[in-house]
XYZ file of C-alpha atoms in Angstrom:
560
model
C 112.054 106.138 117.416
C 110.595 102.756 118.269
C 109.310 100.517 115.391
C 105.804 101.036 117.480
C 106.092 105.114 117.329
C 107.295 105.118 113.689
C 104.036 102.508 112.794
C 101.972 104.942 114.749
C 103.064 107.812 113.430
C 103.108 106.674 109.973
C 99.538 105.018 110.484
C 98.031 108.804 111.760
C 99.345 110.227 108.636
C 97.630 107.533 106.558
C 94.801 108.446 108.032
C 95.254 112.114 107.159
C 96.371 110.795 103.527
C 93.068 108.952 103.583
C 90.542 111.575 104.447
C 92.305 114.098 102.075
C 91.829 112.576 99.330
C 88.040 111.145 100.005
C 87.104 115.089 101.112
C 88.307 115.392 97.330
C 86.609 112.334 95.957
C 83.249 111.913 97.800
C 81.368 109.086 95.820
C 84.250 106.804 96.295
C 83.950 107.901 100.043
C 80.637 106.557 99.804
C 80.930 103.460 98.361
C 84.295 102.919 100.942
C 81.045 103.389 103.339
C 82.783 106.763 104.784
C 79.856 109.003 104.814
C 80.950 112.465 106.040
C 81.033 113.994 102.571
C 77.689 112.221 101.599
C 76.107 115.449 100.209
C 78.488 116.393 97.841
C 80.014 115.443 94.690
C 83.490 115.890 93.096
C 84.498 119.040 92.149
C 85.658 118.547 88.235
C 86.831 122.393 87.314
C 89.918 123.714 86.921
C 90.035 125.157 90.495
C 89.112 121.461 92.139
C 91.667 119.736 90.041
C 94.144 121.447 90.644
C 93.687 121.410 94.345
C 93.003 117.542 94.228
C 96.709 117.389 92.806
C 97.613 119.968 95.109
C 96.848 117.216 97.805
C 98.404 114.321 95.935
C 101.546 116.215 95.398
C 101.166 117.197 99.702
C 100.890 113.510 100.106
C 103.746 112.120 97.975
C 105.480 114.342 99.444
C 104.923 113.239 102.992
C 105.600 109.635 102.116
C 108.848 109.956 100.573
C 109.491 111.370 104.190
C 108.699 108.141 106.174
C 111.610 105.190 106.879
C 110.205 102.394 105.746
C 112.897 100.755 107.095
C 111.792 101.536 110.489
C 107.721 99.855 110.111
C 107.610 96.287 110.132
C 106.575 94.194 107.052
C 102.727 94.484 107.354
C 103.302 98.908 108.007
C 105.396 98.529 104.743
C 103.688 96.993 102.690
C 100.722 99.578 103.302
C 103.418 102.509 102.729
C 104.195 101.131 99.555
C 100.207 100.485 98.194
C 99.464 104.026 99.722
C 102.603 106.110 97.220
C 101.757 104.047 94.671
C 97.815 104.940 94.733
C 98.580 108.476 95.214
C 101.097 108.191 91.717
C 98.140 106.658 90.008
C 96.146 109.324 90.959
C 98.402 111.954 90.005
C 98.773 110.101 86.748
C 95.360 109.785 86.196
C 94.821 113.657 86.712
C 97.692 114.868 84.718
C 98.387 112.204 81.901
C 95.069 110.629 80.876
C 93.010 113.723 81.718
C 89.720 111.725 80.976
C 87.853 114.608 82.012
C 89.092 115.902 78.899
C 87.905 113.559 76.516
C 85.850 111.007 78.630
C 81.906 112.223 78.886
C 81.308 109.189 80.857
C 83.074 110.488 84.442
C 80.722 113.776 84.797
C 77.855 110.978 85.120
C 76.369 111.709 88.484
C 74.455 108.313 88.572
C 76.739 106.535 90.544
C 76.931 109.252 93.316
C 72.808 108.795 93.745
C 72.785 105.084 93.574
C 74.680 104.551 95.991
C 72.774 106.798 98.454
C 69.576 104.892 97.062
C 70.579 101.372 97.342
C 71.248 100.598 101.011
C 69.734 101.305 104.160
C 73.095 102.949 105.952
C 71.169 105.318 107.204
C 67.114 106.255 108.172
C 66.337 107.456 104.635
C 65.548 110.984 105.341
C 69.100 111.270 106.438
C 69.770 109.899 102.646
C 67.608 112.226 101.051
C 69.001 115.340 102.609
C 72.530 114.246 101.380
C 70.916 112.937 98.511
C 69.549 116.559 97.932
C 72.818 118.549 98.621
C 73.992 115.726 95.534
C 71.234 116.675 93.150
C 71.350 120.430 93.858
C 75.330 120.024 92.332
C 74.446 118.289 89.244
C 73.570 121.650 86.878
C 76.881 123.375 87.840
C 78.863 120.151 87.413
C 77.280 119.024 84.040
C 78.424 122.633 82.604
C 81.679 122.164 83.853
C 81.621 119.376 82.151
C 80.769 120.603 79.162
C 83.444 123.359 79.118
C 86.410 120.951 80.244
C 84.999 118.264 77.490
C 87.014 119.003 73.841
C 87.346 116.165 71.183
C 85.608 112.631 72.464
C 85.648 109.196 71.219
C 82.265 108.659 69.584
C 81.510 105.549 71.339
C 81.958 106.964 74.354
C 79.353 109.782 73.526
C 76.794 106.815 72.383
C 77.428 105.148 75.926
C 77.277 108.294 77.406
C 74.199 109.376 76.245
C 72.461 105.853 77.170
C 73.893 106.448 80.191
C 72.791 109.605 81.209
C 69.329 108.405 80.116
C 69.324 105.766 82.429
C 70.479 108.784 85.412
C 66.928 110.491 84.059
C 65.060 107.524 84.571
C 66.499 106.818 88.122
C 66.098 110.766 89.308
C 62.683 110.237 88.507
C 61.639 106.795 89.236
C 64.076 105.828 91.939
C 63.741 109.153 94.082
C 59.950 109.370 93.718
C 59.706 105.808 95.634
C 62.611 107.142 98.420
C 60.035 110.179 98.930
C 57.067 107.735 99.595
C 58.988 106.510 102.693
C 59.563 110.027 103.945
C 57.169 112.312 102.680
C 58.142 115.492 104.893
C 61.444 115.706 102.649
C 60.143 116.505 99.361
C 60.104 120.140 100.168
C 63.756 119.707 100.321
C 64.499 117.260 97.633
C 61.589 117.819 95.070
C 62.617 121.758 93.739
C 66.700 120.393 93.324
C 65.234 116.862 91.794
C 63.156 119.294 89.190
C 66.498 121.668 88.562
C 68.613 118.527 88.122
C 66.097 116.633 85.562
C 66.301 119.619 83.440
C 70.092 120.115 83.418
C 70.380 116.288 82.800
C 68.049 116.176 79.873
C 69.869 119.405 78.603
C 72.979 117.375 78.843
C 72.053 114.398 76.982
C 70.707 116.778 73.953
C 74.540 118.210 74.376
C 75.687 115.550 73.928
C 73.235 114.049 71.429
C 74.234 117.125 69.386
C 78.554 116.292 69.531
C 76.762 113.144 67.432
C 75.054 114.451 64.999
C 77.364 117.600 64.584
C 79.926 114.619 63.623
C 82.362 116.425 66.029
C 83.226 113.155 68.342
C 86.119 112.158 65.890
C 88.581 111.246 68.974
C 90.151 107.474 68.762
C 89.445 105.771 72.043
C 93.197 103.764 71.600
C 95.876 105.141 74.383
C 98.445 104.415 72.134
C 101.522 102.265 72.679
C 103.391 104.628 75.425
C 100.350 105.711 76.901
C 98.924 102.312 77.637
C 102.199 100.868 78.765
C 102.216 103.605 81.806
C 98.853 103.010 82.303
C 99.631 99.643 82.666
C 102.090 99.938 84.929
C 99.627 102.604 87.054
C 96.188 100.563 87.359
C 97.250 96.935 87.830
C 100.593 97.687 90.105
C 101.904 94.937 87.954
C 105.606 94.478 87.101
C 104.414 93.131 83.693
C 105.134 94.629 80.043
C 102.362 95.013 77.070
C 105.167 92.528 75.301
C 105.101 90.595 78.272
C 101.227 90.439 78.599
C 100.589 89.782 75.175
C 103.265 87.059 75.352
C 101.953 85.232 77.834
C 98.370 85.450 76.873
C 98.470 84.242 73.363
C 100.274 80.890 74.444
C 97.707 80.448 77.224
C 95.405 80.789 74.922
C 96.574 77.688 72.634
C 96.890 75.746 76.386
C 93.116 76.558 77.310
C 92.096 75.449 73.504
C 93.611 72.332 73.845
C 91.870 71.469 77.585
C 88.568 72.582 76.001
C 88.719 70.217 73.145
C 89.495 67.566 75.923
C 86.618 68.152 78.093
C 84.605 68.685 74.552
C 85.517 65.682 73.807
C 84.693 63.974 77.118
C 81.179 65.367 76.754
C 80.046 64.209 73.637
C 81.429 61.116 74.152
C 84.050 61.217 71.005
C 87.732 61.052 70.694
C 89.646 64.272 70.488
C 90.487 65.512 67.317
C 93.124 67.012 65.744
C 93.949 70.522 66.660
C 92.959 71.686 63.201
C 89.509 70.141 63.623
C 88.833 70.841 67.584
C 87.130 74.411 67.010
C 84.085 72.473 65.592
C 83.874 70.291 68.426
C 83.610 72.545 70.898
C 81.647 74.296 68.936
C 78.815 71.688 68.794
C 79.598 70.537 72.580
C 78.990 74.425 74.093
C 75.896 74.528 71.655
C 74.848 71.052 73.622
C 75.544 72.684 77.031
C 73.411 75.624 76.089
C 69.982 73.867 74.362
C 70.384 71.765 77.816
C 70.435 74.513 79.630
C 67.596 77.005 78.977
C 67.508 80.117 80.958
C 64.903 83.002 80.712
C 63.984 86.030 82.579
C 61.477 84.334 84.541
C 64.506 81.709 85.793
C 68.012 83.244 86.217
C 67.184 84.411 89.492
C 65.933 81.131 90.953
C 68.434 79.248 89.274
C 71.353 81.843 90.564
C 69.840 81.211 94.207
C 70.112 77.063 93.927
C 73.905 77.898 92.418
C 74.635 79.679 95.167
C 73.013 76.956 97.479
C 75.126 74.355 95.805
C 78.277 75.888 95.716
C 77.975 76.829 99.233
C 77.267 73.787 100.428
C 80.251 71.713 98.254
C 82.931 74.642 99.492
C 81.638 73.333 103.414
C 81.926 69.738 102.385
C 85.189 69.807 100.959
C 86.772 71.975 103.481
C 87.854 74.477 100.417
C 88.134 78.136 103.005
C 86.097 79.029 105.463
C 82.987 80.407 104.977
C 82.323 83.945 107.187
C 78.577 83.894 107.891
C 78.046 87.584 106.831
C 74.456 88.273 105.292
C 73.995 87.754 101.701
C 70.684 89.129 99.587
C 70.587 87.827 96.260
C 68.508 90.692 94.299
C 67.264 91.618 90.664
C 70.009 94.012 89.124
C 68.823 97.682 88.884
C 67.713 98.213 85.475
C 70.609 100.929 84.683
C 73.150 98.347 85.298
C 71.426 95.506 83.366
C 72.767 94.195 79.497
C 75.967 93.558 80.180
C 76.738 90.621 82.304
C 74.029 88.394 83.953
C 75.482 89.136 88.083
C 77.781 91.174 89.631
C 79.064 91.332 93.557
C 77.763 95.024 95.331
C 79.633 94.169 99.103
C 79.128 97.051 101.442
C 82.191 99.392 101.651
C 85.443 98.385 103.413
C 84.978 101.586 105.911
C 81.273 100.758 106.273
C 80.511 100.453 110.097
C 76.473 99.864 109.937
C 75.778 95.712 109.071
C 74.506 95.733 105.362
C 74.311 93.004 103.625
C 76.062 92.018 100.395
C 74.356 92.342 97.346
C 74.653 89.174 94.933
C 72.749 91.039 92.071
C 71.019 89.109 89.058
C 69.807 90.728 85.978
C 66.964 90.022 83.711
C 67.477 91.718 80.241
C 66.963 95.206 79.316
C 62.872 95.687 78.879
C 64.134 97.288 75.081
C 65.573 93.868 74.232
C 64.031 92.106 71.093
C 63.844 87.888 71.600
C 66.775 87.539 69.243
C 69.058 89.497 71.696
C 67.218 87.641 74.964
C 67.897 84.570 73.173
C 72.012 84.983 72.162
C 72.164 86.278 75.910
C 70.971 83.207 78.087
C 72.594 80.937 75.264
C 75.845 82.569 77.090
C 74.817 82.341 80.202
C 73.235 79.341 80.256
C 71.765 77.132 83.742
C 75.448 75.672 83.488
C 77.368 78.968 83.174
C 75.540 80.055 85.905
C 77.034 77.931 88.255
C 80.440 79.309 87.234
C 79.533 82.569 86.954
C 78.068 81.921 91.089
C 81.372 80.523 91.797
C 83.007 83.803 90.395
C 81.073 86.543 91.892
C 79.935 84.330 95.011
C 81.453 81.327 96.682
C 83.945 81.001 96.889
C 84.887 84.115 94.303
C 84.232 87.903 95.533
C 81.674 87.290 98.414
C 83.707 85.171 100.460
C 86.862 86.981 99.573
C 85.578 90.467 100.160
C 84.347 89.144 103.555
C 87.760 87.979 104.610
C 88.982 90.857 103.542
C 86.728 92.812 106.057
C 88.594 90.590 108.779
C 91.538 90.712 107.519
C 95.456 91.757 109.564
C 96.385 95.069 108.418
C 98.368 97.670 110.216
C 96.667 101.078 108.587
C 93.100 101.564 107.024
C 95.281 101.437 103.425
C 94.542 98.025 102.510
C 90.938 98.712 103.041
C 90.626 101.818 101.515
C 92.441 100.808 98.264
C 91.791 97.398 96.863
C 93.853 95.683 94.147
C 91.682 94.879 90.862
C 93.885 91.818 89.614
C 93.983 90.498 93.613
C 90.100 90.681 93.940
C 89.382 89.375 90.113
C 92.291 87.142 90.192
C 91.012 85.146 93.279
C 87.765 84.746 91.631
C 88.911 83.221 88.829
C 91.185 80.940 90.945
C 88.259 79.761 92.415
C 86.539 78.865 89.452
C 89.580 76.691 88.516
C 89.858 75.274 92.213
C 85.726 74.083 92.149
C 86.206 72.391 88.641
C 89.262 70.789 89.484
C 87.741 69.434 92.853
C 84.614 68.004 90.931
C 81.989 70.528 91.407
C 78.650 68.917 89.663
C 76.196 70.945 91.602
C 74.880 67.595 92.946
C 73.851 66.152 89.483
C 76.676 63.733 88.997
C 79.946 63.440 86.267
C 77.439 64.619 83.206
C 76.845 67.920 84.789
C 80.554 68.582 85.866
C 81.455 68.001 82.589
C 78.863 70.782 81.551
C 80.091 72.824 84.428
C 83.768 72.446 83.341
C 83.370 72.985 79.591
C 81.580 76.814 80.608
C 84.603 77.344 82.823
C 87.034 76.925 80.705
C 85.240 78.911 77.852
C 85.380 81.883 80.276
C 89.232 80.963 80.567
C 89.055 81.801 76.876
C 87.025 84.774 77.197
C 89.532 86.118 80.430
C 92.813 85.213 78.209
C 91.223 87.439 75.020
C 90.508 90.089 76.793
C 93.497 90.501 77.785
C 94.796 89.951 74.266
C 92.103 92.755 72.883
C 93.481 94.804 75.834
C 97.414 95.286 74.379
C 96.132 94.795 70.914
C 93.524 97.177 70.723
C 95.072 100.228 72.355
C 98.762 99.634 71.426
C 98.978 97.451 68.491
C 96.125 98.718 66.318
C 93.465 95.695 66.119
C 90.596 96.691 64.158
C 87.372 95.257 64.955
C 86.876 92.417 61.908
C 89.804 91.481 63.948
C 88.428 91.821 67.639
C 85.434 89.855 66.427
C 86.772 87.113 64.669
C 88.937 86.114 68.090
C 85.993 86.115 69.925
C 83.373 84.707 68.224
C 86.290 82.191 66.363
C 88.969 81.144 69.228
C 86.653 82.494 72.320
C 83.245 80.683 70.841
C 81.161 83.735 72.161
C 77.646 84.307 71.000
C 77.619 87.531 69.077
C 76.246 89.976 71.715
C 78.582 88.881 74.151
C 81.366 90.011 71.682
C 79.854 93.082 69.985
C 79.534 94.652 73.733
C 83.453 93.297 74.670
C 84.747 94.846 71.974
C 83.143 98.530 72.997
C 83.992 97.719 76.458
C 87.252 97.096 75.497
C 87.067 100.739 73.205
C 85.752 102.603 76.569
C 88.256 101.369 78.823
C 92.500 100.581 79.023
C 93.849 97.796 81.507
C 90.578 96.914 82.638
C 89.988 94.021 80.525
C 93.828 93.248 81.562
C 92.262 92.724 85.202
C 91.275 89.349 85.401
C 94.402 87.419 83.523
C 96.891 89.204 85.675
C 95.597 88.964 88.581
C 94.691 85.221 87.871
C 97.954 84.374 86.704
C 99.774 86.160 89.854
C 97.077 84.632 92.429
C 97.988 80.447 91.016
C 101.751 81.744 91.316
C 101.059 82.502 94.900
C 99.290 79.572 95.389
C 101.638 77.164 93.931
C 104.463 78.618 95.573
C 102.576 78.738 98.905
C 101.590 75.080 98.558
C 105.477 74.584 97.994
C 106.526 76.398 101.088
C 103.718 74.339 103.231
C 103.179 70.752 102.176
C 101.255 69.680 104.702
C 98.471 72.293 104.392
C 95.231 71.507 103.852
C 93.452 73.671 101.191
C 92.033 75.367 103.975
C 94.935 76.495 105.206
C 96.357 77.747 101.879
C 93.444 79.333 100.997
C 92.772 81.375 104.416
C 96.272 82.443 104.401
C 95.981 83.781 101.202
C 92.901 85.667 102.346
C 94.357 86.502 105.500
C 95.865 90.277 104.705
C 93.074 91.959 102.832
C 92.973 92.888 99.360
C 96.681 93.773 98.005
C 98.413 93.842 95.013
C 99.964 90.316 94.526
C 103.358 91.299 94.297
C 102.801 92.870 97.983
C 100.956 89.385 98.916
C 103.920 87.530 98.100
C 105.683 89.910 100.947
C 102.759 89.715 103.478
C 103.016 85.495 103.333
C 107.007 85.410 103.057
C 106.794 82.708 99.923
């Protein structure tokens, strides 16, 4: 067989691999932007699970079968991300068994939202899959309820907030679809009714496992558990030992360049190390009086940042910029309260133009002024410009759109992104703008201002991954968890109180962003190295050149 026939055949039974397993898991099909299984959601019983492994176990299977020695590097590579998804899959199904324990994944919110939010389709084509959705939420809540045993209790609490916000969104959120295409509601109206009740019978469920005292589960993995889960979710060759290493020493490197630039700002000579905490301290309280923020503001101000930093990653010849459209929107309220923006691109598989969402929130409307207030003093009119830089340009909007264009032999590498490659570029950018004197085109003052909120969310990436490997392997209680974060991190104390239930309702997650940074500068460095005469350009668009992989399979795609 020919290298061509073995890529071809390999990239056919990708494609088979592929469509398997989104038949099995149709709300990530639609947010991939594959929309054949639009009407349905995942089938969470006994009988689907064990067909959903069924297919893994098919697929791994088939996989072990190809010669990867026969597909070039680009076909590899893609092999190798494809059997290593399908093993996280399988582990996910058979070793954390979150369906178990985990209230949070029978949520059907996500599977309406995303039929809600874009205009893929004319919308009575999204209300009749939209239907077939809602029509499956009683049977799958009481599926859920038999498969759920012993939960974590603050998983329960988020849950039932959670659900609530569902209610509000089946009500609210279909109601205004319906007013675009009235001759539907005979079709969606009796299954919205059937799945309001079954969703408020839910949350009193689950309001019940509260007050019944009978969520008594810890949320930790545990030492062995988290390691493989590690290993799973971040396709990382790195150790908890190893990650916890690493971090706490970077974390005494980014508290000594914060003093520095602290100490820039206020105009004073750096202290000793002892006596730096307070000094940043008063310079990131400076930063934030400076810059005021409120509900009636983030959005405008997000839109300038965006402006700016658009215009300084043209003038400096940083990457290029794709021209793809960009709306930047108010956040829906179930998604607001927990950070001020967030990147919605359409799906990888998407073939109708949508734009990319660059989404803004305004606080919860149950917010008192004293949590409003803590809120914009973290992200304040300078953070914002960071935070744009992050989830915008040059972080996840310009990356995600060269990863639409990006070389890759099978529909893998868009299918199956890698969390530390997408995260980890965006927080290489935010080190790349500093470092080439972003000031949003107020002068030295503000790039001080800029910097100093930069490398506070250095701090705030390097403890999370530190409250990561403590919390679920090495028993850190919260006194603990708090006093890193509001002490060594300088966050305000909402910003910490929800980090350290974030970091309670999820494993690796908050691992993310440090890996994947510290893997992306690697790559860089080492592709700067290989190239000397490249322009940052040139770096930077070969870097973005093969999608979205895991870094270690970067490294292989760019020969460094």
């Amino acid at each position: 067989m020919t290298i061509d026939d073995a890529e071809a055949t390999f990239a056919a039974l990708a494609d088979h691999i592929i469509d398997g397993l989104l038949a099995r898991d149709p709300v990530t099909a639609t947010s991939l932007g594959d929309h054949r299984f639009d009407d349905r959601l995942p089938d969470l019983s006994e009988d689907g699970l064990s067909e959903t492994l069924h297919t893994i176990d098919q697929a791994l299977s088939a996989v072990d079968q190809v010669d990867d020695l026969a597909l070039d590097v680009s076909a590899a590579v893609d092999l190798e991300i494809l059997r290593a998804r399908l093993a996280a899959e399988q582990f996910a199904l058979e070793t954390l068994v979150e369906h178990t324990w985990n209230p949070l994944v029978a949520n059907p919110g996500t599977a309406l939202h995303l039929l809600l939010s874009r205009d893929f389709a004319p919308v009575e084509e999204r209300l009749a899959s939209l239907a077939g959705r809602l029509a499956g939420i009683p049977e799958a809540l009481e599926t859920s309820r038999l498969l759920l045993r012993d939960m974590p209790r603050v998983h329960v609490e988020t849950a039932v907030g959670q659900f609530r916000g569902t209610l509000g969104m089946v009500r609210a959120e279909v109601d205004a679809a319906l007013v675009s295409a009235p001759g539907m509601r005979r079709v969606v109206e009796p299954v919205q009714a059937e799945a309001l009740g079954a969703l408020e019978a839910h949350v009193g469920w689950l309001q019940d496992r509260l007050e019944s005292d009978l969520a008594t589960r810890d949320p930790r993995l545990g030492a062995e558990k988290y390691a493989a889960t590690l290993w799973s979710t971040l396709d990382a060759q790195v150790t908890p030992d190893e990650l916890l290493h690493r971090a706490e020493t970077d974390l005494v490197r980014i508290e000594g360049e914060i003093a520095r630039v602290a100490a820039d700002y206020l105009g004073e000579p750096v202290p000793p190390p002892d006596d730096a905490a307070v000094l940043v301290r008063r310079a990131l309280d400076a930063v934030a009086a400076d810059g005021h923020v409120n509900n009636d503001t983030v959005l405008p101000m997000c839109r300038s940042a965006f402006e700016a930093t658009t215009a300084f990653v043209r003038r400096h010849d940083l990457v290029t910029i794709h021209d793809d459209p960009v709306e930047i929107v108010v956040m829906p309220e179930i998604h607001r309260g927990v950070a001020v923006a967030y990147c919605d691109p359409p799906g990888p598989l998407e073939t109708a133009m949508l734009p990319t969402f660059f989404a803004i929130s305004p606080t919860p409307a149950e917010w008192d002024d004293g949590r409003i207030t803590s809120f914009f003093r973290e992200y304040n009119a300078h953070m914002l410009h960071n935070l744009t830089v992050h989830e915008a340009m040059p972080g996840h909007v310009l990356q995600l759109a060269h990863a639409k264009r990006g070389v890759k032999a099978t529909r893998v590498r868009s299918a199956f992104w890698s969390g530390p490659f997408v995260e980890g570029w965006a927080v290489y950018a935010e080190q790349l703008m500093v470092e080439r004197g972003y000031d949003a085109g107020l002068g030295p003052r503000e790039a001080l201002a800029i910097h100093l909120q930069q490398l506070k969310m250095q701090l705030r990436m390097t403890i999370n991954a530190i409250l990561d490997v403590r919390v679920h392997s090495r028993g850190m209680t919260e006194v603990e968890g708090m006093r890193l974060m509001q002490g060594r991190g300088h966050q305000e104390e909402g910003e910490a109180v929800g980090k350290w239930r974030r970091a309670l309702l999820s494993s690796t997650q908050l691992s993310t962003y440090y890996v994947g940074y510290v893997a992306v500068m690697e790559i860089v460095a080492d592709l700067r190295a290989a190239h000397p005469t490249w322009t940052d350009r040139q770096v930077h668009d070969a870097v973005l050149s093969h999608g979205s992989p895991p870094p270690r399979h970067l490294r292989t795609l760019l020969a460094i």
